[in-house]
CSV table of C-alpha atoms and ligand atoms in Angstrom, one decimal:
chain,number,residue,atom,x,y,z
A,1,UNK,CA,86.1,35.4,19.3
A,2,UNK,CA,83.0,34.2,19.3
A,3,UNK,CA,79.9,36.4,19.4
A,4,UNK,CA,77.3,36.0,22.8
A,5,UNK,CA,73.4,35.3,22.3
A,6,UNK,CA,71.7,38.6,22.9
A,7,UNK,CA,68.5,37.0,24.5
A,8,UNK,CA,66.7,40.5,24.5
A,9,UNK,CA,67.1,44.1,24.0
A,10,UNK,CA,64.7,46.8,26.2
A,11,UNK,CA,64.8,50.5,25.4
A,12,UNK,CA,67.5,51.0,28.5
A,13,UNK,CA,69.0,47.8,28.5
A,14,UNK,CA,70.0,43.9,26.9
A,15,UNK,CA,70.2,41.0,28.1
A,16,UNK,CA,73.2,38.6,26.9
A,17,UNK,CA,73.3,34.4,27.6
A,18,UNK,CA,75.8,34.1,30.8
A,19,UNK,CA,78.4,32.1,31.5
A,20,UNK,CA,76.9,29.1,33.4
A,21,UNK,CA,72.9,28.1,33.2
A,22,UNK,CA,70.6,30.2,34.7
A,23,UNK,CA,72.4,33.2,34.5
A,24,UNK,CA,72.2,36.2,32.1
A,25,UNK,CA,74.5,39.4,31.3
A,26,UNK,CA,72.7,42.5,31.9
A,27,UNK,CA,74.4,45.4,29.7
A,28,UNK,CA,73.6,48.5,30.1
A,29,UNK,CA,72.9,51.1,27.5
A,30,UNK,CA,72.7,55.1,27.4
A,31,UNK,CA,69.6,55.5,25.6
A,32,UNK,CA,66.7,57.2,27.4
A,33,UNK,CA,62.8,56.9,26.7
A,34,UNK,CA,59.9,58.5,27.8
A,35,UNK,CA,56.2,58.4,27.5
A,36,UNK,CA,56.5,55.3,26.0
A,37,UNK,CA,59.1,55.8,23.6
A,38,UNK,CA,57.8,59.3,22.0
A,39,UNK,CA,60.6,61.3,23.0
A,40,UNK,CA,64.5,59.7,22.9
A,41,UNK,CA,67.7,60.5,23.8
A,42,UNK,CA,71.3,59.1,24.6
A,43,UNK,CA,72.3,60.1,27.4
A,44,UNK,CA,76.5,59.4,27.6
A,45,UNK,CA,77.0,58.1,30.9
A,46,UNK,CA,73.9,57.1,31.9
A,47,UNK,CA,74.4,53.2,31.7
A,48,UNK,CA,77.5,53.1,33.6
A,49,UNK,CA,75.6,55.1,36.5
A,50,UNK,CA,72.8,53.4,36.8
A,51,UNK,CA,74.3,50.2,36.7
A,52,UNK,CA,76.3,51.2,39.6
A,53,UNK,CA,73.4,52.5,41.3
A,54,UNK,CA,71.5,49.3,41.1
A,55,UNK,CA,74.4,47.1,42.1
A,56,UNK,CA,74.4,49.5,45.3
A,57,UNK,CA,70.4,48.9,45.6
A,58,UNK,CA,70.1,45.4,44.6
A,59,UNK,CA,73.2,44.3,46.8
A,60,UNK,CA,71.7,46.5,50.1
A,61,UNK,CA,68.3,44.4,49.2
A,62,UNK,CA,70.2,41.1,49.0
A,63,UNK,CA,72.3,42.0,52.5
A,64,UNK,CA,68.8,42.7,54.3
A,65,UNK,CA,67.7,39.5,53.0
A,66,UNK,CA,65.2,40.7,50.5
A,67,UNK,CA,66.3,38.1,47.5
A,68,UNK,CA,66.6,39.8,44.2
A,69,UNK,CA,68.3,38.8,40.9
A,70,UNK,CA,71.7,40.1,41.2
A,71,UNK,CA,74.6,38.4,41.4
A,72,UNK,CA,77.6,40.8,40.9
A,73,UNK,CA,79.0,43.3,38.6
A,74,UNK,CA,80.7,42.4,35.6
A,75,UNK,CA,82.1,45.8,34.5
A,76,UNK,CA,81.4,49.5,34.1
A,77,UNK,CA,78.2,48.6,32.0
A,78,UNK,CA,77.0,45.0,32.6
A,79,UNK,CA,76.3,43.4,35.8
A,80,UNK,CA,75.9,39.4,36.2
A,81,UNK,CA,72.2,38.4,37.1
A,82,UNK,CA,70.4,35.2,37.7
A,83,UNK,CA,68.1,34.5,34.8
A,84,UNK,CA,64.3,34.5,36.1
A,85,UNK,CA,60.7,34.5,34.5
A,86,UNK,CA,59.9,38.2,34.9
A,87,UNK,CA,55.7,38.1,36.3
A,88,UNK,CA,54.4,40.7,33.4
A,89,UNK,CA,53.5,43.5,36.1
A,90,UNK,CA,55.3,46.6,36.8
A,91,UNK,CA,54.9,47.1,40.7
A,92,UNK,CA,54.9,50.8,41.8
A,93,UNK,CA,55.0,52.2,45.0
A,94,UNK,CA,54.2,55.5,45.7
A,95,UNK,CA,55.0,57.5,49.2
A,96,UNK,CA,54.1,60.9,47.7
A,97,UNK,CA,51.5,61.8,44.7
A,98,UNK,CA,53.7,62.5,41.7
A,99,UNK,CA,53.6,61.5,38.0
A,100,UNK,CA,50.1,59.7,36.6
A,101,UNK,CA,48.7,59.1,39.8
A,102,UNK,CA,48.5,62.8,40.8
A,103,UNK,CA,47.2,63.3,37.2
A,104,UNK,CA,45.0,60.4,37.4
A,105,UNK,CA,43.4,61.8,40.8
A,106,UNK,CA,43.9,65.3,40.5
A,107,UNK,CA,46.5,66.0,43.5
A,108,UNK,CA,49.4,68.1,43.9
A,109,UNK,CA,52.8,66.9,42.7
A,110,UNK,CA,54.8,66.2,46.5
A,111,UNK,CA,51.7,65.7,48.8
A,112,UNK,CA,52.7,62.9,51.5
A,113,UNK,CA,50.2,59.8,51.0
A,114,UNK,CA,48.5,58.9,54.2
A,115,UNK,CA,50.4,55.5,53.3
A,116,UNK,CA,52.3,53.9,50.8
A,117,UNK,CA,50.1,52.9,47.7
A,118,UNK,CA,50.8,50.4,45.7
A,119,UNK,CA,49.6,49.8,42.0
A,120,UNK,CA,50.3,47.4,39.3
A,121,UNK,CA,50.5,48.0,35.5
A,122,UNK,CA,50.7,45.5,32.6
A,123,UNK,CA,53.7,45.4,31.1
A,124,UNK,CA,52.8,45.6,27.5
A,125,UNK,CA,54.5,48.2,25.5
A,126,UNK,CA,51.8,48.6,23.2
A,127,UNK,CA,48.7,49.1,25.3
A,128,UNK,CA,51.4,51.6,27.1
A,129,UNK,CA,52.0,49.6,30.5
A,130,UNK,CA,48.2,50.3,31.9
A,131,UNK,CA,46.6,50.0,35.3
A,132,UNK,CA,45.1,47.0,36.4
A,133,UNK,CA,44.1,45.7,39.0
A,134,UNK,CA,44.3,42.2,41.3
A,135,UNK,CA,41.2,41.6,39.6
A,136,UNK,CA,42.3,41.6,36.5
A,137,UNK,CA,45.6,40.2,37.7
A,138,UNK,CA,43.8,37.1,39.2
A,139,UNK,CA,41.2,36.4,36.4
A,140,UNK,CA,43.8,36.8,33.3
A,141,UNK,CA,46.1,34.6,35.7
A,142,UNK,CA,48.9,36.6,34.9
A,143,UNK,CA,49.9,36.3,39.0
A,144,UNK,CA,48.6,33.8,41.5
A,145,UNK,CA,47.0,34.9,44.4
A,146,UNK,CA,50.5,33.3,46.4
A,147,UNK,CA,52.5,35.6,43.9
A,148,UNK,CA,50.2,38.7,44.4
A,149,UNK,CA,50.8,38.5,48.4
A,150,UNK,CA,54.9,38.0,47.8
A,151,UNK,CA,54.7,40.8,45.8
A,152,UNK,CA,53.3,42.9,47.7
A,153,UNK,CA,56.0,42.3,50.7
A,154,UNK,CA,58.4,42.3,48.3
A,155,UNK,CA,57.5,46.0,47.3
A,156,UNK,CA,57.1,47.2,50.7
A,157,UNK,CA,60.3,45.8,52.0
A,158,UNK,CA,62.2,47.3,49.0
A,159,UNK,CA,60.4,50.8,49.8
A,160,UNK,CA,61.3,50.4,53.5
A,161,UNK,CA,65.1,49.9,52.5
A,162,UNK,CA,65.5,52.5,49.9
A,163,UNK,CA,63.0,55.0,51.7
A,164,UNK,CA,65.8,54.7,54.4
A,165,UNK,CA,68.8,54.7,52.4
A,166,UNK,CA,67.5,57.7,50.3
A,167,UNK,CA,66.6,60.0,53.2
A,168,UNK,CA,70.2,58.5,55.2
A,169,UNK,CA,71.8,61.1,52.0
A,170,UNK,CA,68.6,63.9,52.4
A,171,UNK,CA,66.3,62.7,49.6
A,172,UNK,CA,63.1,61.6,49.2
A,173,UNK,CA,61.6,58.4,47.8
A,174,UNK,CA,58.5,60.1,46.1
A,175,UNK,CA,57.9,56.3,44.2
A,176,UNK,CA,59.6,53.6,42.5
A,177,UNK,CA,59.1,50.6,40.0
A,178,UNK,CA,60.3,47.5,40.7
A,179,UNK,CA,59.5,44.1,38.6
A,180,UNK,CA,59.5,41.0,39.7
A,181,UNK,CA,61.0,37.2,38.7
A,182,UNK,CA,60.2,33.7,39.8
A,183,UNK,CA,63.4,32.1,39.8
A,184,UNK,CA,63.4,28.1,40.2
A,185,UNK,CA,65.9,26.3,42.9
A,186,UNK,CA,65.6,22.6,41.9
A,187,UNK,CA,62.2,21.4,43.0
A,188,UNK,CA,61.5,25.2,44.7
A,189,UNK,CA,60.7,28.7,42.8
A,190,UNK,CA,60.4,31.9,44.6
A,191,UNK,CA,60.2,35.3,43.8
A,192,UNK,CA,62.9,37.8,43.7
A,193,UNK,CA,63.1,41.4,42.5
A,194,UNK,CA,64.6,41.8,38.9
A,195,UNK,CA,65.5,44.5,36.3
A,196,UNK,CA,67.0,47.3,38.0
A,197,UNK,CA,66.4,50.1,40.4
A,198,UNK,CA,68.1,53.5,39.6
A,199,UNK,CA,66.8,56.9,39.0
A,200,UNK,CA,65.4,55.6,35.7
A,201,UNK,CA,63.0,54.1,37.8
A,202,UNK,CA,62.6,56.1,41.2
A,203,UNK,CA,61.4,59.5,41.6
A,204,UNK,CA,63.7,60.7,44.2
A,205,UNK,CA,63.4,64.5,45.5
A,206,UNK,CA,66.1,66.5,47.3
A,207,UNK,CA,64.9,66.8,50.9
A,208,UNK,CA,65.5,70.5,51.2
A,209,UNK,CA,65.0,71.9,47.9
A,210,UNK,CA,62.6,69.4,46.0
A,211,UNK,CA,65.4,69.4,43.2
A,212,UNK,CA,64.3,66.3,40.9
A,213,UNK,CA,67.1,63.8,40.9
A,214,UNK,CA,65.7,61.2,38.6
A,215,UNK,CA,64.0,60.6,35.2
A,216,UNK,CA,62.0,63.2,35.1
A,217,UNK,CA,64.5,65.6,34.4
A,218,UNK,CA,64.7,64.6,30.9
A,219,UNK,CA,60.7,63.7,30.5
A,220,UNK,CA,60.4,67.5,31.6
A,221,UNK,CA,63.5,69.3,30.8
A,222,UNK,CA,64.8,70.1,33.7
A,223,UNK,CA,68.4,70.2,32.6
A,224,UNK,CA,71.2,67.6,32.9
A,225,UNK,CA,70.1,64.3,33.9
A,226,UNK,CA,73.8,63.1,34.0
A,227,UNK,CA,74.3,65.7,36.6
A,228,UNK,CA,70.9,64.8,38.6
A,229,UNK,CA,71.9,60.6,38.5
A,230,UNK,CA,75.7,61.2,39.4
A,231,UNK,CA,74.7,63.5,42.5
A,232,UNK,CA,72.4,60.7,43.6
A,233,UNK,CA,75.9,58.5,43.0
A,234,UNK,CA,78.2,61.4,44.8
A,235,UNK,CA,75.5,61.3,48.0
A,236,UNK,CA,75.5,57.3,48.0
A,237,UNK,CA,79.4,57.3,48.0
A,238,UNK,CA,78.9,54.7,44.4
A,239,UNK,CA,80.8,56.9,42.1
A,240,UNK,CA,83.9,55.3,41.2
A,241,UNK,CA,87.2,57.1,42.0
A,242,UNK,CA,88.3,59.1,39.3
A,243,UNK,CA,85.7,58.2,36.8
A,244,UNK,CA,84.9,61.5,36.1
A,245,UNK,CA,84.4,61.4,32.7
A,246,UNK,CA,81.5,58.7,31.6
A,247,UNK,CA,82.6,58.8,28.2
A,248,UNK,CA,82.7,55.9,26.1
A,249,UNK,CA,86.0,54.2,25.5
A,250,UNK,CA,87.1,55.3,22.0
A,251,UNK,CA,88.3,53.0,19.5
A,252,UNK,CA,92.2,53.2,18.5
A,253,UNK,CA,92.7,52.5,15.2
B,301,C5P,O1,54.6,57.6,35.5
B,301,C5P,P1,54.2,57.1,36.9
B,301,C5P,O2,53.9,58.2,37.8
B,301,C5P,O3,53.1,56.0,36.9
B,301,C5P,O4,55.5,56.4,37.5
B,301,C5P,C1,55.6,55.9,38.8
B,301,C5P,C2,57.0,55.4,39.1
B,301,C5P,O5,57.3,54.3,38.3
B,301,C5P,C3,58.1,56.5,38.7
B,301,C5P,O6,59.1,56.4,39.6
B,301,C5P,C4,58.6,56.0,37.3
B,301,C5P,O7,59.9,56.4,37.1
B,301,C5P,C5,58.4,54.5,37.4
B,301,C5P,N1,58.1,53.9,36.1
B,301,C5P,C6,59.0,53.1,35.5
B,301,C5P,N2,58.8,52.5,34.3
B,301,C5P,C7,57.5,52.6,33.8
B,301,C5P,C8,56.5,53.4,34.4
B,301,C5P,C9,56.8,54.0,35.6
B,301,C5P,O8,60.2,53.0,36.0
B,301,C5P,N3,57.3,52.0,32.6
């Protein structure tokens, strides 16, 4: 059998050639990084989770007519998408300080925002993703000012839908990550929202208890991040029947 063209490998995922033009395979993998890749784990289960949870995400987006770059799920681990030119920003959206802004600014971890923020690193792995701004973003022309302003509804419709769907199963979006493609339609390009969104890239909060259901349960050792991402899955109804165990298939010799 003949073996398919990895077109790039991320720390939590790779990307495979599709089957037609203009579409790529996005696998997903176990591994886990934070702070940049300092501390590393694999985390069985994980992939097959989260790309269940961003099919759920990604297909609510594409039903409320906020176009992103997923086409349909492939298997328990990869998930067909349509191949786009990913804008080097990550977009974050924040309803609640948490994480580097709180740090940044000195607030309390949970504090409502008198309105969603949003804020836009470089992705550059290197420099370790930092803040800029649409200064920046306009002078380096890493984003035109057209981009910048369907970005920006871009981000704050996703927040709207997942804000919703989150408290709908009593937790809070505290902030998310989303990054963005242009993806061209003969003559026409337009932007759609790529990668994923799953508790790798959401800080999501129990409602009741402030019980951390995302990432940051392994970046702070909070206990079993399997057990935080497939109670997000339980709550959403996205956990497939019987699939109790996320273990990998063994190999039968
Ligand atoms: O770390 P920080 O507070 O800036 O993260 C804000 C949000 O963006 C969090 O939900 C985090 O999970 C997400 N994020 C991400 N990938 C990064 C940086 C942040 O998904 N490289």
């Amino acid at each position: 059998m003949a073996r398919r063209k990895k077109i790039y490998e991320g720390k939590a995922k790779i990307l495979y050639e599709g089957p037609e033009p203009g579409t790529l395979v996005q696998y997903f993998k176990d591994d886990a990084t934070a702070f940049n890749n300092v501390k590393k784990d694999v985390i069985d289960g994980k992939g097959v989770l989260n790309n269940r949870l961003s099919e759920y995400f990604m297909t609510g987006l594409n039903t409320v007519g906020v176009p992103t770059h997923f086409i349909r799920r492939l298997n328990m681990r990869e998930q067909l998408v349509r191949s786009c030119e990913i804008i080097p920003l990550e977009v974050i959206v924040r309803n609640y300080a948490a994480g580097t802004m709180a740090k940044r600014l000195g607030m309390e971890e949970g504090v409502q925002l008198p309105r969603p923020i949003v804020e836009y690193c470089l992705k550059d792995d290197k420099l370790g993703d930092p803040l800029v701004t649409e200064e920046h973003i306009a002078a380096f022309g890493w984003a035109s000012q057209q981009d910048m302003d369907d970005i920006l509804s871009l981000a704050l419709r996703v927040n709207d839908f997942m804000s919703g769907v989150m408290y709908g199963v009593g937790i809070k979006l505290i902030d998310f990550k989303i990054e963005v493609g242009r993806v061209f339609d003969g003559d026409f390009q337009r932007l759609v929202v790529a990668d994923e969104i799953s508790p790798d890239s959401c800080r999501l909060w129990d409602i009741e208890t402030d019980r951390k259901l995302d990432k940051d349960v392994f970046r702070r050792d909070l206990g079993s991040l399997t057990d935080a991402y497939t109670e997000v899955a339980r709550r959403l109804g996205v956990m497939p029947k019987g699939a109790t165990s996320m273990a990998k298939p063994k190999l039968i010799n």
